[in-house]
Short mmCIF file of C-alpha atoms in Angstrom, two decimals:
data_model
loop_
_atom_site.label_atom_id
_atom_site.label_comp_id
_atom_site.label_asym_id
_atom_site.label_seq_id
_atom_site.Cartn_x
_atom_site.Cartn_y
_atom_site.Cartn_z
CA UNK A 384 135.70 80.11 138.09
CA UNK A 385 138.23 82.86 138.67
CA UNK A 386 138.13 86.51 137.49
CA UNK A 387 140.95 88.01 135.45
CA UNK A 388 141.38 91.61 134.43
CA UNK A 389 143.01 92.70 131.21
CA UNK A 390 143.34 96.37 131.84
CA UNK A 391 147.01 97.30 132.09
CA UNK A 392 149.55 98.51 129.58
CA UNK A 393 147.50 100.47 127.03
CA UNK A 394 146.27 104.09 127.05
CA UNK A 395 145.15 105.06 130.59
CA UNK A 396 146.30 101.66 131.77
CA UNK A 397 149.89 102.62 130.82
CA UNK A 398 150.09 105.33 133.46
CA UNK A 399 152.26 104.40 136.46
CA UNK A 400 149.83 105.65 139.09
CA UNK A 401 146.93 103.84 137.42
CA UNK A 402 148.92 100.62 137.27
CA UNK A 403 149.55 100.86 140.99
CA UNK A 404 145.92 101.63 141.80
CA UNK A 405 144.42 98.93 139.60
CA UNK A 406 146.90 96.25 140.77
CA UNK A 407 146.36 96.90 144.49
CA UNK A 408 142.60 97.15 144.16
CA UNK A 409 142.41 94.02 142.03
CA UNK A 410 144.38 92.06 144.61
CA UNK A 411 142.29 93.41 147.50
CA UNK A 412 139.03 92.52 145.75
CA UNK A 413 139.91 88.92 144.84
CA UNK A 414 140.82 89.24 141.16
CA UNK A 415 142.98 86.23 140.28
CA UNK A 416 145.13 87.59 137.42
CA UNK A 417 146.23 90.79 135.90
CA UNK A 418 146.69 90.41 132.12
CA UNK A 419 148.70 92.65 129.74
CA UNK A 420 149.13 92.25 126.00
CA UNK A 421 151.85 93.24 123.57
CA UNK A 422 152.54 95.00 120.35
CA UNK A 423 155.99 96.39 119.75
CA UNK A 424 154.83 98.15 116.61
CA UNK A 425 151.43 99.47 115.56
CA UNK A 426 150.60 100.72 112.08
CA UNK A 427 147.86 102.96 110.74
CA UNK A 428 144.97 101.36 108.80
CA UNK A 429 146.75 102.09 105.47
CA UNK A 430 150.51 101.66 105.46
CA UNK A 431 152.96 103.98 103.77
CA UNK A 432 153.15 101.51 100.86
CA UNK A 433 149.54 102.31 100.04
CA UNK A 434 148.30 98.79 100.86
CA UNK A 435 145.86 98.04 103.71
CA UNK A 436 147.54 97.02 106.99
CA UNK A 437 147.36 93.39 108.03
CA UNK A 438 143.86 92.21 109.02
CA UNK A 439 143.19 92.02 112.69
CA UNK A 440 141.66 88.51 113.27
CA UNK A 441 139.59 89.33 116.36
CA UNK A 442 137.10 91.81 114.95
CA UNK A 443 134.49 91.70 112.19
CA UNK A 444 135.98 94.67 110.36
CA UNK A 445 139.54 93.46 110.59
CA UNK A 446 140.75 96.47 112.59
CA UNK A 447 142.14 96.55 116.07
CA UNK A 448 140.28 98.92 118.44
CA UNK A 449 143.46 100.40 119.89
CA UNK A 450 144.60 103.51 118.01
CA UNK A 451 147.92 103.21 116.29
CA UNK A 452 149.27 106.16 118.28
CA UNK A 453 148.22 104.89 121.73
CA UNK A 454 150.75 104.27 124.44
CA UNK A 455 151.41 100.51 124.71
CA UNK A 456 153.85 99.33 127.39
CA UNK A 457 156.15 96.38 127.11
CA UNK A 458 154.14 93.87 129.13
CA UNK A 459 157.10 92.34 130.98
CA UNK A 460 158.12 95.79 132.27
CA UNK A 461 154.56 96.92 132.98
CA UNK A 462 153.77 93.78 134.91
CA UNK A 463 156.95 94.16 136.93
CA UNK A 464 155.56 97.42 138.28
CA UNK A 465 152.25 95.66 139.16
CA UNK A 466 154.28 92.95 140.85
CA UNK A 467 156.13 95.44 143.00
CA UNK A 468 152.93 96.76 144.67
CA UNK A 469 151.22 93.38 145.14
CA UNK A 470 151.91 90.05 146.84
CA UNK A 471 149.49 87.36 145.66
CA UNK A 472 147.70 88.24 142.40
CA UNK A 473 149.04 86.45 139.32
CA UNK A 474 150.54 88.27 136.41
CA UNK A 475 150.02 87.17 132.86
CA UNK A 476 151.04 88.28 129.39
CA UNK A 477 148.03 88.07 127.17
CA UNK A 478 149.57 87.67 124.77
CA UNK A 479 153.28 88.23 124.18
CA UNK A 480 154.34 87.65 120.55
CA UNK A 481 157.05 85.12 121.25
CA UNK A 482 158.33 84.73 117.69
CA UNK A 483 159.36 88.42 117.74
CA UNK A 484 161.73 87.83 120.65
CA UNK A 485 165.12 86.23 121.15
CA UNK A 486 164.12 83.19 123.22
CA UNK A 487 167.23 83.23 125.38
CA UNK A 488 166.65 86.89 126.31
CA UNK A 489 162.95 86.29 126.86
CA UNK A 490 163.63 83.22 129.07
CA UNK A 491 165.84 85.40 131.21
CA UNK A 492 163.30 88.16 131.45
CA UNK A 493 160.44 85.79 132.32
CA UNK A 494 162.49 83.96 134.93
CA UNK A 495 163.51 87.32 136.47
CA UNK A 496 159.93 88.53 136.73
CA UNK A 497 158.78 85.16 138.14
CA UNK A 498 161.48 85.17 140.82
CA UNK A 499 160.91 88.82 141.80
CA UNK A 500 157.15 88.32 141.94
CA UNK A 501 157.45 85.15 144.04
CA UNK A 502 156.44 82.68 141.32
CA UNK A 503 153.39 84.59 139.99
CA UNK A 504 154.03 84.76 136.28
CA UNK A 505 151.98 83.08 133.55
CA UNK A 506 153.58 83.55 130.14
CA UNK A 507 150.80 83.85 127.60
CA UNK A 508 152.19 83.76 124.05
CA UNK A 509 150.84 84.11 120.53
CA UNK A 510 152.20 83.91 117.00
CA UNK A 511 151.17 87.39 115.86
CA UNK A 512 149.06 88.65 112.97
CA UNK A 513 150.75 91.90 111.82
CA UNK A 514 153.12 91.38 108.91
CA UNK A 515 154.21 95.04 109.22
CA UNK A 516 155.26 94.48 112.86
CA UNK A 517 157.42 91.49 111.95
CA UNK A 518 158.95 93.44 109.05
CA UNK A 519 159.82 96.34 111.32
CA UNK A 520 161.55 93.94 113.70
CA UNK A 521 163.43 92.14 110.98
CA UNK A 522 161.78 88.75 111.86
CA UNK A 523 160.31 86.52 109.13
CA UNK A 524 156.57 86.48 109.11
CA UNK A 525 156.44 83.09 107.37
CA UNK A 526 156.49 80.05 109.67
CA UNK A 527 156.04 82.23 112.76
CA UNK A 528 153.95 79.49 114.37
CA UNK A 529 156.76 76.94 113.99
CA UNK A 530 159.19 79.50 115.34
CA UNK A 531 156.95 80.25 118.32
CA UNK A 532 156.50 76.60 119.24
CA UNK A 533 160.24 75.99 119.08
CA UNK A 534 160.97 79.10 121.14
CA UNK A 535 158.69 77.79 123.89
CA UNK A 536 160.62 74.52 123.92
CA UNK A 537 163.93 76.43 124.04
CA UNK A 538 162.77 78.59 126.96
CA UNK A 539 161.59 75.57 128.94
CA UNK A 540 164.98 73.93 128.40
CA UNK A 541 166.66 77.08 129.74
CA UNK A 542 164.34 77.21 132.76
CA UNK A 543 164.95 73.58 133.61
CA UNK A 544 168.50 72.60 132.61
CA UNK A 545 171.76 74.00 133.89
CA UNK A 546 173.77 73.99 131.75
CA UNK A 547 171.29 73.99 128.89
CA UNK A 548 171.68 72.75 125.35
CA UNK A 549 169.20 73.06 122.51
CA UNK A 550 169.59 72.36 118.85
CA UNK A 551 166.59 73.46 116.81
CA UNK A 552 165.86 75.06 113.46
CA UNK A 553 165.36 78.55 114.87
CA UNK A 554 167.21 78.43 118.21
CA UNK A 555 170.52 76.84 119.16
CA UNK A 556 172.73 77.02 122.19
CA UNK A 557 175.20 74.75 123.78
CA UNK A 558 175.98 74.20 127.52
CA UNK A 559 174.87 77.70 128.54
CA UNK A 560 173.75 78.82 132.00
CA UNK A 561 170.86 81.27 132.18
CA UNK A 562 170.03 82.16 135.75
CA UNK A 563 168.02 82.80 137.81
CA UNK A 564 165.72 79.87 137.24
CA UNK A 565 162.01 80.61 137.71
CA UNK A 566 160.67 80.40 141.26
CA UNK A 567 158.42 77.52 140.03
CA UNK A 568 157.25 76.17 136.76
CA UNK A 569 156.17 79.12 134.56
CA UNK A 570 152.88 78.08 132.91
CA UNK A 571 152.80 78.86 129.21
CA UNK A 572 149.41 79.70 127.79
CA UNK A 573 148.88 79.95 124.04
CA UNK A 574 146.52 82.39 122.42
CA UNK A 575 144.48 82.21 119.24
CA UNK A 576 141.00 80.90 118.48
CA UNK A 577 141.58 78.81 115.36
CA UNK A 578 141.89 75.05 115.18
CA UNK A 579 145.61 75.45 114.49
CA UNK A 580 145.96 77.56 117.65
CA UNK A 581 144.00 75.07 119.74
CA UNK A 582 146.18 72.24 118.35
CA UNK A 583 149.22 74.07 119.65
CA UNK A 584 147.63 74.37 123.03
CA UNK A 585 146.85 70.64 123.07
CA UNK A 586 150.41 69.73 122.10
CA UNK A 587 152.59 72.21 124.00
CA UNK A 588 150.43 74.53 126.15
CA UNK A 589 149.66 74.57 129.88
CA UNK A 590 146.63 76.65 129.03
CA UNK A 591 144.62 78.48 126.42
CA UNK A 592 143.81 82.22 126.32
CA UNK A 593 140.76 82.67 124.13
CA UNK A 594 140.20 86.27 123.11
CA UNK A 595 137.13 88.26 122.01
CA UNK A 596 134.94 85.24 121.42
CA UNK A 597 131.30 86.13 120.68
CA UNK A 598 129.05 84.49 123.17
CA UNK A 599 128.74 81.35 125.25
CA UNK A 600 127.97 79.10 122.29
CA UNK A 601 131.18 80.11 120.48
CA UNK A 602 133.19 79.64 123.63
CA UNK A 603 131.65 76.26 124.35
CA UNK A 604 132.34 75.13 120.75
CA UNK A 605 136.01 76.11 121.01
CA UNK A 606 136.52 74.51 124.47
CA UNK A 607 134.91 71.37 123.09
CA UNK A 608 137.20 71.38 120.11
CA UNK A 609 140.19 71.83 122.43
CA UNK A 610 139.20 68.74 124.39
CA UNK A 611 138.90 66.78 121.16
CA UNK A 612 142.37 67.85 120.08
CA UNK A 613 143.74 66.93 123.44
CA UNK A 614 142.31 63.45 123.17
CA UNK A 615 143.83 63.12 119.66
CA UNK A 616 147.31 63.65 121.05
CA UNK A 617 146.72 61.42 124.09
CA UNK A 618 146.22 64.21 126.59
CA UNK A 619 143.52 64.65 129.21
CA UNK A 620 141.17 67.25 127.76
CA UNK A 621 140.64 68.82 131.21
CA UNK A 622 144.35 69.43 131.65
CA UNK A 623 144.97 72.74 129.85
CA UNK A 624 143.70 75.65 131.86
CA UNK A 625 141.15 77.73 129.98
CA UNK A 626 141.08 81.52 130.30
CA UNK A 627 138.63 83.33 128.08
CA UNK A 628 137.90 87.00 127.34
CA UNK A 629 134.37 87.16 125.83
CA UNK A 630 133.55 89.94 123.36
CA UNK A 631 130.57 90.96 125.42
CA UNK A 632 130.82 89.52 128.95
CA UNK A 633 127.54 89.07 130.75
CA UNK A 634 127.27 88.10 134.40
CA UNK A 635 124.27 85.97 133.54
CA UNK A 636 126.57 83.68 131.48
CA UNK A 637 128.79 82.68 134.42
CA UNK A 638 127.18 79.22 134.99
CA UNK A 639 127.19 78.38 131.29
CA UNK A 640 130.88 79.39 130.93
CA UNK A 641 131.80 77.25 133.89
CA UNK A 642 129.91 74.30 132.35
CA UNK A 643 131.83 74.87 129.15
CA UNK A 644 135.10 74.31 131.00
CA UNK A 645 136.21 77.94 131.47
CA UNK A 646 138.55 78.27 134.48
CA UNK A 647 139.09 82.04 134.31
CA UNK A 648 136.81 84.76 132.89
CA UNK A 649 138.89 87.70 131.72
CA UNK A 650 137.38 91.18 131.50
CA UNK A 651 139.03 93.42 128.88
CA UNK A 652 138.43 96.93 130.07
CA UNK A 653 140.14 100.34 130.01
CA UNK A 654 140.52 101.85 133.51
CA UNK A 655 139.82 105.47 134.31
CA UNK A 656 142.82 107.76 134.01
CA UNK A 657 142.78 108.97 137.58
CA UNK A 658 144.10 106.59 140.27
CA UNK A 659 141.30 106.97 142.82
CA UNK A 660 138.70 106.52 140.12
CA UNK A 661 140.57 103.47 138.87
CA UNK A 662 140.46 101.91 142.32
CA UNK A 663 136.72 102.55 142.60
CA UNK A 664 136.24 101.12 139.13
CA UNK A 665 137.93 97.83 140.11
CA UNK A 666 135.76 97.65 143.25
CA UNK A 667 132.62 98.09 141.13
CA UNK A 668 133.73 95.35 138.72
CA UNK A 669 134.38 93.00 141.64
CA UNK A 670 131.02 93.83 143.30
CA UNK A 671 129.28 92.93 140.04
CA UNK A 672 131.18 89.76 139.14
CA UNK A 673 132.41 88.14 142.28
CA UNK A 674 129.09 87.02 143.78
CA UNK A 675 128.17 85.16 140.58
CA UNK A 676 131.63 83.62 140.25
CA UNK A 677 131.56 82.36 143.82
CA UNK A 678 128.16 80.90 143.17
#
């Protein structure tokens, strides 16, 4: 099982010097992947209409832990800075809200980052949960899952075909050339913990990014359900890669997570705000986790 680190792009992890320090230290200490999430817009717990903001689905109280006024980098740009100071570590969006983007532009951005990083990009995508964010961007909140799945198909067409033609409900283009092509096949991971999200993974995903799951039993139940859904659509249940960020990661759970089919354990942590301290922090995480992961 590999180790991933979801530490860049927010708060102290949005500082250029800290990005450099964390990325270099993570690569040097054997971390497999650097993850960065996305929100274009954040809102306060009560919106200016007086109604509560959309419920965050990954916490018991329905509120995201990140303050609404925190710095939050665009993950494609933030990861490009991490790519520039590293050579081998993978770079992953975890997750990018694909339905909020123009798929032609996003395909171009993803291919650009993949080429410049030497084929290291994993595009993790989700459907989004904040109605206010979609409203601010002028994108319909309804049917966002259908839009997201179609956008993934459109991007794969653009990455593969030259010229590329696509005729969908939400995306259409005819005989266009979008270059560069990715350095390799960009894996597309889908986020979300619900049955509907896992069904999307089974049907169109190269992998699943499970987020903030509470404990080994919950993770094992979800990975088991993913395998069931894969079998229902005629797919090998072991085929989608599984990356999981537990709510309370415990080094004693490594063997059980591996037995549950987890390929990558992702630690969601905020780095120190000073570069030297951030480097030491990564080294301490690696010293704690790597021996158990290597078994």
